């Protein structure tokens, strides 16, 4: 995959567009996404599975901007949602309800009803009680719901503890040992059609072996369920492929992953669903931020920038690493510093003890690989307006979500 962010004559570009131009006109902080990168990774999944019945259901939670969803909908993607709000976004972006799978451990009755009315493809159920609710609501609406259980294959995947999900002790899914009896009970429900099996073992996985191990366990389960007379049509493997956040990290090759999957599912008469999020949008985005001050404390140097933990929470929440690059490369040497934002918390940082370019106030920096779980997790903490989102497409750029204003901050409030 080509990196959409490259230097051309010491000026960092997104595709063919200088990021300095965007920062000058749209201001900072702002998120910038490359449509080319989003489509390239989506197509790597889709083309990698050509010949096998499949659908790539992009995980909306990673980046739910309408323009991003519209881009993927046009390319033929389906969607993996975890809330009624995400379904609303998908439909507003021109996505097709029949391409939507609904995941998540706590779907409310209102959300289930909304999804049934819109006719989504299927629910990934996380408990027997949830399936009973879906059955009851489908009866009331006189429709047939399609559902799979999210099964916990009990494989351990190395990642941050907050985003590892495939072990028994996690809140997600049903135990693989209990699956057969739950499926038997489920297939007796009058208003639910059993669709398939699903799993998702974790996120930011740099090694594909644990996912492939889960595939083997899921295929054994499919065989057992089919032998018990439960017709299983689809296998949904969730998302999880990681991206290289650090220069020394190696992301799994999507084509290698799809090739291994093909080998495993070929000839099994299964409709394969994948729910990638981060691997599609993560590397396609940067957060532009401007240096406000340099500040020297006796033991530390700080670069104070105009983006903060409310704009990008990943460093504070997961101690995650994001490369920080000057938008204009200059020969001023390097410094060792913490890059911090204006929020009143010691935990507000974008990088700690980081070697970076010797930047000066006014310089613009790009915080790399922030297209996934960046803007979507932004908040208004400290009454800071959320940044704009910008999409680069075919050599030009446009604002696809405006910078918030103070009126946005108080919308719905009364004295
Ligand atoms: N499917 C299910 C059921 C999921 O729970 C997730 C992510 C995905 C698909 C998409 O996974 P991906 O391909 O993006 O790894 N905020 C965290 C990540 C949370 C992931 C939650 N589930 C972060 O910033 O690293």
Tab-separated table of C-alpha atoms and ligand atoms in Angstrom:
chain	number	residue	atom	x	y	z
A	1	UNK	CA	0.000	0.000	0.000
A	2	UNK	CA	1.389	3.418	-0.928
A	3	UNK	CA	1.664	5.848	2.006
A	4	UNK	CA	-0.656	8.742	1.110
A	5	UNK	CA	1.439	11.096	3.284
A	6	UNK	CA	4.844	11.833	1.734
A	7	UNK	CA	7.303	14.695	1.594
A	8	UNK	CA	7.697	16.465	-1.721
A	9	UNK	CA	10.605	18.944	-1.493
A	10	UNK	CA	10.403	18.981	2.317
A	11	UNK	CA	6.697	19.772	2.273
A	12	UNK	CA	4.440	17.027	3.636
A	13	UNK	CA	1.632	16.182	1.214
A	14	UNK	CA	-1.588	14.203	1.427
A	15	UNK	CA	-1.776	12.626	-2.014
A	16	UNK	CA	-0.943	15.655	-4.231
A	17	UNK	CA	-2.056	18.312	-1.786
A	18	UNK	CA	0.414	20.195	0.466
A	19	UNK	CA	-0.786	19.913	4.070
A	20	UNK	CA	0.571	23.411	4.716
A	21	UNK	CA	-2.073	24.800	2.316
A	22	UNK	CA	-4.847	22.982	4.151
A	23	UNK	CA	-3.597	24.204	7.529
A	24	UNK	CA	-3.329	27.783	6.246
A	25	UNK	CA	-6.875	27.798	4.904
A	26	UNK	CA	-8.802	25.489	7.250
A	27	UNK	CA	-6.816	26.298	10.404
A	28	UNK	CA	-5.676	23.913	13.117
A	29	UNK	CA	-6.331	21.511	14.701
A	30	UNK	CA	-7.919	19.596	11.801
A	31	UNK	CA	-8.191	16.018	10.675
A	32	UNK	CA	-7.222	15.265	7.060
A	33	UNK	CA	-8.118	11.991	5.311
A	34	UNK	CA	-6.911	10.520	2.021
A	35	UNK	CA	-9.750	9.028	-0.010
A	36	UNK	CA	-7.209	7.156	-2.162
A	37	UNK	CA	-5.780	5.351	0.861
A	38	UNK	CA	-9.236	4.446	2.177
A	39	UNK	CA	-10.290	2.985	-1.160
A	40	UNK	CA	-6.991	1.169	-1.706
A	41	UNK	CA	-7.237	-0.716	1.568
A	42	UNK	CA	-10.925	-1.452	1.115
A	43	UNK	CA	-10.179	-2.876	-2.339
A	44	UNK	CA	-7.286	-4.950	-1.017
A	45	UNK	CA	-9.788	-6.788	1.196
A	46	UNK	CA	-12.493	-6.981	-1.426
A	47	UNK	CA	-10.293	-8.083	-4.332
A	48	UNK	CA	-8.355	-10.428	-2.065
A	49	UNK	CA	-11.561	-12.382	-1.506
A	50	UNK	CA	-12.744	-12.321	-5.125
A	51	UNK	CA	-14.330	-15.615	-6.078
A	52	UNK	CA	-15.437	-16.359	-2.521
A	53	UNK	CA	-18.905	-15.127	-1.542
A	54	UNK	CA	-18.135	-12.293	0.853
A	55	UNK	CA	-18.896	-8.786	2.054
A	56	UNK	CA	-16.509	-6.291	3.646
A	57	UNK	CA	-18.579	-4.587	6.333
A	58	UNK	CA	-16.517	-1.536	7.297
A	59	UNK	CA	-16.602	-0.960	11.083
A	60	UNK	CA	-18.247	2.440	11.278
A	61	UNK	CA	-16.958	3.086	14.797
A	62	UNK	CA	-13.428	3.637	13.463
A	63	UNK	CA	-14.386	6.745	11.498
A	64	UNK	CA	-18.026	7.586	10.943
A	65	UNK	CA	-17.769	10.774	8.906
A	66	UNK	CA	-20.539	10.811	6.294
A	67	UNK	CA	-18.140	11.461	3.419
A	68	UNK	CA	-15.983	8.486	4.452
A	69	UNK	CA	-19.057	6.267	4.670
A	70	UNK	CA	-20.323	7.527	1.303
A	71	UNK	CA	-16.956	6.778	-0.309
A	72	UNK	CA	-17.068	3.205	0.980
A	73	UNK	CA	-20.753	2.719	0.179
A	74	UNK	CA	-20.059	3.764	-3.413
A	75	UNK	CA	-17.182	1.290	-3.592
A	76	UNK	CA	-19.599	-1.477	-2.572
A	77	UNK	CA	-18.814	-1.880	1.124
A	78	UNK	CA	-21.291	-3.049	3.716
A	79	UNK	CA	-21.189	-1.731	7.260
A	80	UNK	CA	-20.709	-3.035	10.786
A	81	UNK	CA	-22.548	-0.833	13.275
A	82	UNK	CA	-22.779	-0.753	17.059
A	83	UNK	CA	-25.572	1.759	17.639
A	84	UNK	CA	-28.710	3.261	16.188
A	85	UNK	CA	-26.726	6.430	15.601
A	86	UNK	CA	-24.298	4.562	13.373
A	87	UNK	CA	-27.189	3.084	11.379
A	88	UNK	CA	-28.579	6.602	10.921
A	89	UNK	CA	-25.207	7.754	9.599
A	90	UNK	CA	-24.912	4.815	7.192
A	91	UNK	CA	-28.343	5.506	5.739
A	92	UNK	CA	-27.658	9.267	5.470
A	93	UNK	CA	-24.438	8.477	3.608
A	94	UNK	CA	-26.307	6.408	1.042
A	95	UNK	CA	-25.452	3.008	2.485
A	96	UNK	CA	-27.847	0.146	2.037
A	97	UNK	CA	-29.519	-1.247	5.203
A	98	UNK	CA	-29.393	-4.731	3.722
A	99	UNK	CA	-25.583	-4.585	3.848
A	100	UNK	CA	-25.478	-3.796	7.579
A	101	UNK	CA	-24.546	-6.091	10.458
A	102	UNK	CA	-25.317	-4.868	13.969
A	103	UNK	CA	-22.724	-5.778	16.633
A	104	UNK	CA	-22.403	-4.770	20.278
A	105	UNK	CA	-23.103	-6.127	23.708
A	106	UNK	CA	-25.869	-3.736	24.790
A	107	UNK	CA	-28.357	-3.083	22.007
A	108	UNK	CA	-31.474	-1.328	23.321
A	109	UNK	CA	-35.039	-2.170	22.300
A	110	UNK	CA	-35.274	1.136	20.399
A	111	UNK	CA	-32.120	0.349	18.449
A	112	UNK	CA	-33.252	-3.193	17.621
A	113	UNK	CA	-36.614	-1.896	16.458
A	114	UNK	CA	-35.017	0.787	14.274
A	115	UNK	CA	-32.720	-1.813	12.693
A	116	UNK	CA	-35.614	-4.208	12.072
A	117	UNK	CA	-37.718	-1.494	10.482
A	118	UNK	CA	-34.848	-0.567	8.165
A	119	UNK	CA	-34.266	-4.223	7.274
A	120	UNK	CA	-30.616	-4.706	8.167
A	121	UNK	CA	-28.830	-7.857	7.031
A	122	UNK	CA	-28.366	-9.375	10.515
A	123	UNK	CA	-27.710	-8.946	14.218
A	124	UNK	CA	-24.558	-10.272	15.854
A	125	UNK	CA	-26.139	-11.283	19.161
A	126	UNK	CA	-24.140	-11.358	22.339
A	127	UNK	CA	-26.545	-13.190	24.674
A	128	UNK	CA	-29.647	-15.353	24.785
A	129	UNK	CA	-31.606	-12.502	26.360
A	130	UNK	CA	-30.742	-10.242	23.435
A	131	UNK	CA	-31.930	-12.856	20.937
A	132	UNK	CA	-35.197	-13.189	22.879
A	133	UNK	CA	-35.687	-9.408	22.670
A	134	UNK	CA	-35.018	-9.432	18.921
A	135	UNK	CA	-37.529	-12.274	18.517
A	136	UNK	CA	-40.193	-10.401	20.492
A	137	UNK	CA	-39.707	-7.142	18.594
A	138	UNK	CA	-39.663	-8.923	15.228
A	139	UNK	CA	-42.984	-10.573	16.171
A	140	UNK	CA	-44.476	-7.177	16.985
A	141	UNK	CA	-43.322	-5.722	13.678
A	142	UNK	CA	-44.309	-8.883	11.802
A	143	UNK	CA	-40.885	-9.311	10.262
A	144	UNK	CA	-38.331	-12.070	10.373
A	145	UNK	CA	-35.008	-11.074	11.955
A	146	UNK	CA	-31.718	-12.644	10.891
A	147	UNK	CA	-29.206	-13.268	13.653
A	148	UNK	CA	-25.850	-14.836	14.439
A	149	UNK	CA	-24.280	-15.304	17.840
A	150	UNK	CA	-20.981	-13.636	18.536
A	151	UNK	CA	-18.941	-16.549	19.775
A	152	UNK	CA	-15.923	-16.216	21.940
A	153	UNK	CA	-13.356	-18.614	20.472
A	154	UNK	CA	-11.106	-18.255	23.544
A	155	UNK	CA	-7.909	-17.412	21.711
A	156	UNK	CA	-5.519	-14.926	23.145
A	157	UNK	CA	-4.398	-12.076	20.928
A	158	UNK	CA	-1.538	-9.791	21.907
A	159	UNK	CA	-2.741	-6.229	21.999
A	160	UNK	CA	-3.611	-3.524	24.491
A	161	UNK	CA	-5.813	-5.029	27.255
A	162	UNK	CA	-8.626	-2.544	26.494
A	163	UNK	CA	-8.988	-3.777	22.913
A	164	UNK	CA	-8.431	-7.513	23.358
A	165	UNK	CA	-11.804	-9.222	23.380
A	166	UNK	CA	-11.505	-12.921	22.546
A	167	UNK	CA	-10.984	-14.478	25.981
A	168	UNK	CA	-13.544	-16.074	28.312
A	169	UNK	CA	-13.065	-13.353	30.913
A	170	UNK	CA	-14.161	-10.601	28.511
A	171	UNK	CA	-17.711	-9.253	28.408
A	172	UNK	CA	-18.051	-10.055	24.692
A	173	UNK	CA	-19.743	-12.977	22.996
A	174	UNK	CA	-21.016	-16.316	24.161
A	175	UNK	CA	-18.760	-19.144	25.256
A	176	UNK	CA	-17.864	-21.460	22.397
A	177	UNK	CA	-18.658	-24.427	24.666
A	178	UNK	CA	-22.217	-23.178	25.156
A	179	UNK	CA	-22.784	-22.293	21.525
A	180	UNK	CA	-24.555	-25.463	20.434
A	181	UNK	CA	-27.260	-25.332	23.075
A	182	UNK	CA	-27.837	-21.592	22.523
A	183	UNK	CA	-28.089	-22.145	18.770
A	184	UNK	CA	-30.564	-24.975	19.294
A	185	UNK	CA	-32.748	-22.771	21.488
A	186	UNK	CA	-32.342	-19.887	19.054
A	187	UNK	CA	-33.410	-21.899	16.050
A	188	UNK	CA	-36.687	-22.701	17.821
A	189	UNK	CA	-37.626	-19.000	17.901
A	190	UNK	CA	-40.422	-18.187	15.481
A	191	UNK	CA	-39.361	-14.753	14.350
A	192	UNK	CA	-35.639	-15.249	14.061
A	193	UNK	CA	-33.772	-16.955	11.282
A	194	UNK	CA	-30.319	-18.175	12.253
A	195	UNK	CA	-27.887	-16.554	9.858
A	196	UNK	CA	-24.435	-17.689	10.905
A	197	UNK	CA	-21.618	-17.430	13.404
A	198	UNK	CA	-19.489	-14.409	14.233
A	199	UNK	CA	-16.443	-13.515	16.294
A	200	UNK	CA	-14.002	-10.653	16.839
A	201	UNK	CA	-10.964	-11.438	18.969
A	202	UNK	CA	-9.448	-8.000	19.332
A	203	UNK	CA	-8.113	-4.945	17.593
A	204	UNK	CA	-4.677	-3.723	16.455
A	205	UNK	CA	-3.442	-7.270	15.903
A	206	UNK	CA	-0.041	-7.236	14.243
A	207	UNK	CA	0.082	-11.019	13.992
A	208	UNK	CA	-2.611	-12.761	11.949
A	209	UNK	CA	-2.020	-16.216	13.433
A	210	UNK	CA	-4.448	-15.759	16.368
A	211	UNK	CA	-7.204	-14.728	13.919
A	212	UNK	CA	-6.481	-17.795	11.790
A	213	UNK	CA	-6.576	-19.943	14.913
A	214	UNK	CA	-9.998	-18.452	15.658
A	215	UNK	CA	-11.081	-19.252	12.086
A	216	UNK	CA	-10.223	-22.930	12.640
A	217	UNK	CA	-12.236	-23.009	15.848
A	218	UNK	CA	-15.160	-21.251	14.185
A	219	UNK	CA	-15.109	-23.644	11.234
A	220	UNK	CA	-15.242	-26.606	13.614
A	221	UNK	CA	-18.227	-24.975	15.264
A	222	UNK	CA	-19.910	-24.454	11.880
A	223	UNK	CA	-19.457	-28.183	11.177
A	224	UNK	CA	-20.923	-29.144	14.559
A	225	UNK	CA	-23.906	-26.820	14.160
A	226	UNK	CA	-24.608	-27.996	10.636
A	227	UNK	CA	-24.362	-31.610	11.784
A	228	UNK	CA	-26.954	-30.772	14.439
A	229	UNK	CA	-29.289	-29.563	11.711
A	230	UNK	CA	-28.776	-25.823	12.156
A	231	UNK	CA	-28.241	-24.257	8.745
A	232	UNK	CA	-25.314	-21.874	9.010
A	233	UNK	CA	-24.980	-19.540	6.041
A	234	UNK	CA	-22.320	-17.036	7.067
A	235	UNK	CA	-19.084	-16.717	8.972
A	236	UNK	CA	-18.278	-13.214	10.264
A	237	UNK	CA	-14.700	-12.843	11.497
A	238	UNK	CA	-14.926	-9.292	12.837
A	239	UNK	CA	-12.132	-6.781	12.314
A	240	UNK	CA	-8.820	-6.431	14.048
A	241	UNK	CA	-5.951	-6.229	11.573
A	242	UNK	CA	-3.444	-3.755	12.948
A	243	UNK	CA	-1.514	-0.920	11.352
A	244	UNK	CA	2.073	0.296	11.845
A	245	UNK	CA	1.989	3.145	14.326
A	246	UNK	CA	5.732	3.039	15.053
A	247	UNK	CA	8.371	3.143	12.356
A	248	UNK	CA	9.672	-0.267	13.451
A	249	UNK	CA	6.232	-1.936	13.388
A	250	UNK	CA	5.169	-4.159	10.520
A	251	UNK	CA	1.462	-4.264	9.691
A	252	UNK	CA	0.074	-7.540	8.401
A	253	UNK	CA	-0.352	-7.663	4.639
A	254	UNK	CA	-4.079	-7.609	3.860
A	255	UNK	CA	-3.528	-9.696	0.704
A	256	UNK	CA	-1.660	-12.350	2.657
A	257	UNK	CA	-4.456	-12.451	5.220
A	258	UNK	CA	-7.183	-12.809	2.579
A	259	UNK	CA	-5.160	-15.497	0.784
A	260	UNK	CA	-4.927	-17.529	4.003
A	261	UNK	CA	-8.659	-17.048	4.597
A	262	UNK	CA	-9.496	-18.207	1.100
A	263	UNK	CA	-7.602	-21.440	1.678
A	264	UNK	CA	-9.538	-22.088	4.856
A	265	UNK	CA	-13.059	-21.344	3.670
A	266	UNK	CA	-12.861	-22.428	0.021
A	267	UNK	CA	-15.509	-25.003	-0.870
A	268	UNK	CA	-17.321	-24.701	2.443
A	269	UNK	CA	-20.416	-22.961	1.154
A	270	UNK	CA	-20.066	-20.061	3.568
A	271	UNK	CA	-20.716	-16.368	3.033
A	272	UNK	CA	-17.668	-14.651	4.549
A	273	UNK	CA	-18.031	-11.314	6.350
A	274	UNK	CA	-15.140	-9.167	7.583
A	275	UNK	CA	-15.536	-6.042	9.712
A	276	UNK	CA	-12.281	-4.107	9.319
A	277	UNK	CA	-12.144	-0.576	10.686
A	278	UNK	CA	-8.692	0.612	11.683
A	279	UNK	CA	-6.847	-1.062	8.810
A	280	UNK	CA	-9.026	0.784	6.284
A	281	UNK	CA	-8.964	4.313	7.698
A	282	UNK	CA	-6.161	4.433	10.286
A	283	UNK	CA	-3.254	5.143	7.973
A	284	UNK	CA	-5.431	7.359	5.804
A	285	UNK	CA	-5.618	10.199	8.320
A	286	UNK	CA	-3.495	12.784	10.124
A	287	UNK	CA	-4.311	15.392	12.731
A	288	UNK	CA	-2.798	18.768	11.891
A	289	UNK	CA	-1.822	20.881	14.866
A	290	UNK	CA	0.138	24.112	15.338
A	291	UNK	CA	2.894	24.755	17.853
A	292	UNK	CA	1.798	27.416	20.332
A	293	UNK	CA	4.762	27.573	22.698
A	294	UNK	CA	8.030	25.967	23.630
A	295	UNK	CA	8.397	25.612	27.364
A	296	UNK	CA	11.442	24.499	29.331
A	297	UNK	CA	11.105	23.031	32.825
A	298	UNK	CA	14.197	22.059	34.829
A	299	UNK	CA	13.907	18.401	33.824
A	300	UNK	CA	11.840	18.497	30.683
A	301	UNK	CA	11.135	20.288	27.487
A	302	UNK	CA	7.533	20.769	26.345
A	303	UNK	CA	6.109	21.589	22.964
A	304	UNK	CA	2.628	23.012	23.592
A	305	UNK	CA	0.356	22.538	20.581
A	306	UNK	CA	-3.247	23.496	19.816
A	307	UNK	CA	-4.568	19.895	19.663
A	308	UNK	CA	-5.288	18.067	22.881
A	309	UNK	CA	-6.600	14.853	24.407
A	310	UNK	CA	-10.133	15.959	23.598
A	311	UNK	CA	-9.207	15.911	19.886
A	312	UNK	CA	-7.176	12.683	20.026
A	313	UNK	CA	-7.489	10.556	23.141
A	314	UNK	CA	-5.481	7.511	22.041
A	315	UNK	CA	-2.106	8.571	23.530
A	316	UNK	CA	-3.676	9.374	26.921
A	317	UNK	CA	-5.999	6.363	26.994
A	318	UNK	CA	-3.820	3.616	25.514
A	319	UNK	CA	-0.336	5.172	25.693
A	320	UNK	CA	-0.460	4.749	21.946
A	321	UNK	CA	2.325	6.008	19.736
A	322	UNK	CA	1.690	8.368	16.821
A	323	UNK	CA	4.548	9.714	14.757
A	324	UNK	CA	4.695	13.507	14.794
A	325	UNK	CA	6.045	15.081	11.617
A	326	UNK	CA	6.713	18.699	10.720
A	327	UNK	CA	4.586	19.746	7.784
A	328	UNK	CA	7.598	21.755	6.507
A	329	UNK	CA	10.879	19.950	6.998
A	330	UNK	CA	13.675	22.370	7.968
A	331	UNK	CA	17.272	21.828	8.928
A	332	UNK	CA	17.046	22.830	12.560
A	333	UNK	CA	18.070	19.553	14.219
A	334	UNK	CA	16.102	17.556	16.735
A	335	UNK	CA	14.863	17.919	20.306
A	336	UNK	CA	13.611	15.548	22.973
A	337	UNK	CA	10.281	16.764	24.337
A	338	UNK	CA	6.771	16.036	25.485
A	339	UNK	CA	4.155	17.221	23.011
A	340	UNK	CA	1.206	18.427	25.056
A	341	UNK	CA	-2.105	20.164	24.507
A	342	UNK	CA	-3.953	22.963	26.294
A	343	UNK	CA	-6.304	20.739	28.354
A	344	UNK	CA	-5.968	21.049	32.120
A	345	UNK	CA	-4.834	17.488	32.831
A	346	UNK	CA	-1.342	16.096	33.254
A	347	UNK	CA	-2.566	13.175	31.169
A	348	UNK	CA	-3.080	15.495	28.214
A	349	UNK	CA	-0.253	14.621	25.870
A	350	UNK	CA	0.197	13.520	22.273
A	351	UNK	CA	3.712	12.190	22.829
A	352	UNK	CA	6.121	11.775	25.724
A	353	UNK	CA	9.917	11.917	25.662
A	354	UNK	CA	9.771	12.071	21.911
A	355	UNK	CA	12.632	12.862	19.593
A	356	UNK	CA	11.184	15.243	17.044
A	357	UNK	CA	12.124	18.072	14.758
A	358	UNK	CA	13.279	21.225	16.500
A	359	UNK	CA	9.994	23.015	15.964
A	360	UNK	CA	9.147	26.635	16.713
A	361	UNK	CA	5.894	28.399	17.595
A	362	UNK	CA	3.735	28.723	14.473
A	363	UNK	CA	5.033	25.507	12.878
A	364	UNK	CA	2.416	22.988	11.813
A	365	UNK	CA	2.800	19.338	12.779
A	366	UNK	CA	1.027	16.251	11.488
A	367	UNK	CA	0.109	13.622	14.068
A	368	UNK	CA	0.224	10.485	11.930
A	369	UNK	CA	-2.054	7.415	11.632
A	370	UNK	CA	-5.015	9.092	13.278
A	371	UNK	CA	-7.722	8.261	10.720
A	372	UNK	CA	-9.180	5.549	12.974
A	373	UNK	CA	-10.530	6.113	16.490
A	374	UNK	CA	-9.421	9.749	16.231
A	375	UNK	CA	-12.213	12.214	15.525
A	376	UNK	CA	-14.912	9.685	16.528
A	377	UNK	CA	-13.601	9.679	20.087
A	378	UNK	CA	-13.134	13.468	20.241
A	379	UNK	CA	-15.038	15.347	22.921
A	380	UNK	CA	-15.801	18.894	23.974
A	381	UNK	CA	-13.891	18.557	27.248
A	382	UNK	CA	-12.730	21.939	28.530
A	383	UNK	CA	-15.407	23.401	26.208
A	384	UNK	CA	-13.113	23.016	23.252
A	385	UNK	CA	-14.795	22.924	19.866
A	386	UNK	CA	-14.166	19.756	17.887
A	387	UNK	CA	-11.883	20.107	14.862
A	388	UNK	CA	-13.011	19.992	11.235
A	389	UNK	CA	-12.601	16.895	9.088
A	390	UNK	CA	-11.183	17.294	5.596
A	391	UNK	CA	-11.196	14.835	2.720
A	392	UNK	CA	-8.570	14.870	-0.007
A	393	UNK	CA	-9.885	13.421	-3.236
A	394	UNK	CA	-8.617	13.566	-6.818
A	395	UNK	CA	-6.079	16.309	-6.219
A	396	UNK	CA	-8.307	18.645	-4.245
A	397	UNK	CA	-9.674	18.866	-0.719
A	398	UNK	CA	-12.905	19.811	0.944
A	399	UNK	CA	-14.227	20.225	4.450
A	400	UNK	CA	-16.553	17.311	5.175
A	401	UNK	CA	-17.313	18.373	8.735
A	402	UNK	CA	-17.053	21.989	9.759
A	403	UNK	CA	-15.119	23.124	12.797
A	404	UNK	CA	-17.589	23.481	15.640
A	405	UNK	CA	-18.511	26.897	16.955
A	406	UNK	CA	-19.356	28.136	20.448
A	407	UNK	CA	-23.041	27.818	19.508
A	408	UNK	CA	-22.467	24.114	18.909
A	409	UNK	CA	-20.990	23.881	22.389
A	410	UNK	CA	-24.171	25.027	24.120
A	411	UNK	CA	-26.718	23.490	21.717
A	412	UNK	CA	-29.668	22.070	23.675
A	413	UNK	CA	-28.666	23.721	26.954
A	414	UNK	CA	-30.846	26.171	28.864
A	415	UNK	CA	-30.169	28.436	31.832
B	1	LIG	N1	-16.029	-5.604	14.877
B	1	LIG	C1	-16.238	-5.542	16.203
B	1	LIG	C2	-17.279	-6.370	16.796
B	1	LIG	C3	-15.455	-4.681	17.000
B	1	LIG	O1	-15.653	-4.631	18.304
B	1	LIG	C4	-14.461	-3.878	16.385
B	1	LIG	C5	-13.655	-2.938	17.166
B	1	LIG	C6	-14.301	-3.975	14.991
B	1	LIG	C7	-15.082	-4.852	14.268
B	1	LIG	C8	-13.281	-3.173	14.245
B	1	LIG	O2	-11.989	-3.501	14.630
B	1	LIG	P1	-10.715	-2.890	13.897
B	1	LIG	O3	-10.641	-3.491	12.512
B	1	LIG	O4	-10.864	-1.418	13.855
B	1	LIG	O5	-9.585	-3.316	14.757
B	1	LIG	N2	-10.617	2.682	20.356
B	1	LIG	C9	-9.655	1.619	20.202
B	1	LIG	C10	-10.164	0.512	19.322
B	1	LIG	C11	-11.454	-0.124	19.792
B	1	LIG	C12	-11.899	-1.251	18.897
B	1	LIG	C13	-13.240	-1.744	19.282
B	1	LIG	N3	-13.803	-2.755	18.433
B	1	LIG	C14	-8.374	2.214	19.653
B	1	LIG	O6	-8.304	3.431	19.466
B	1	LIG	O7	-7.383	1.518	19.469
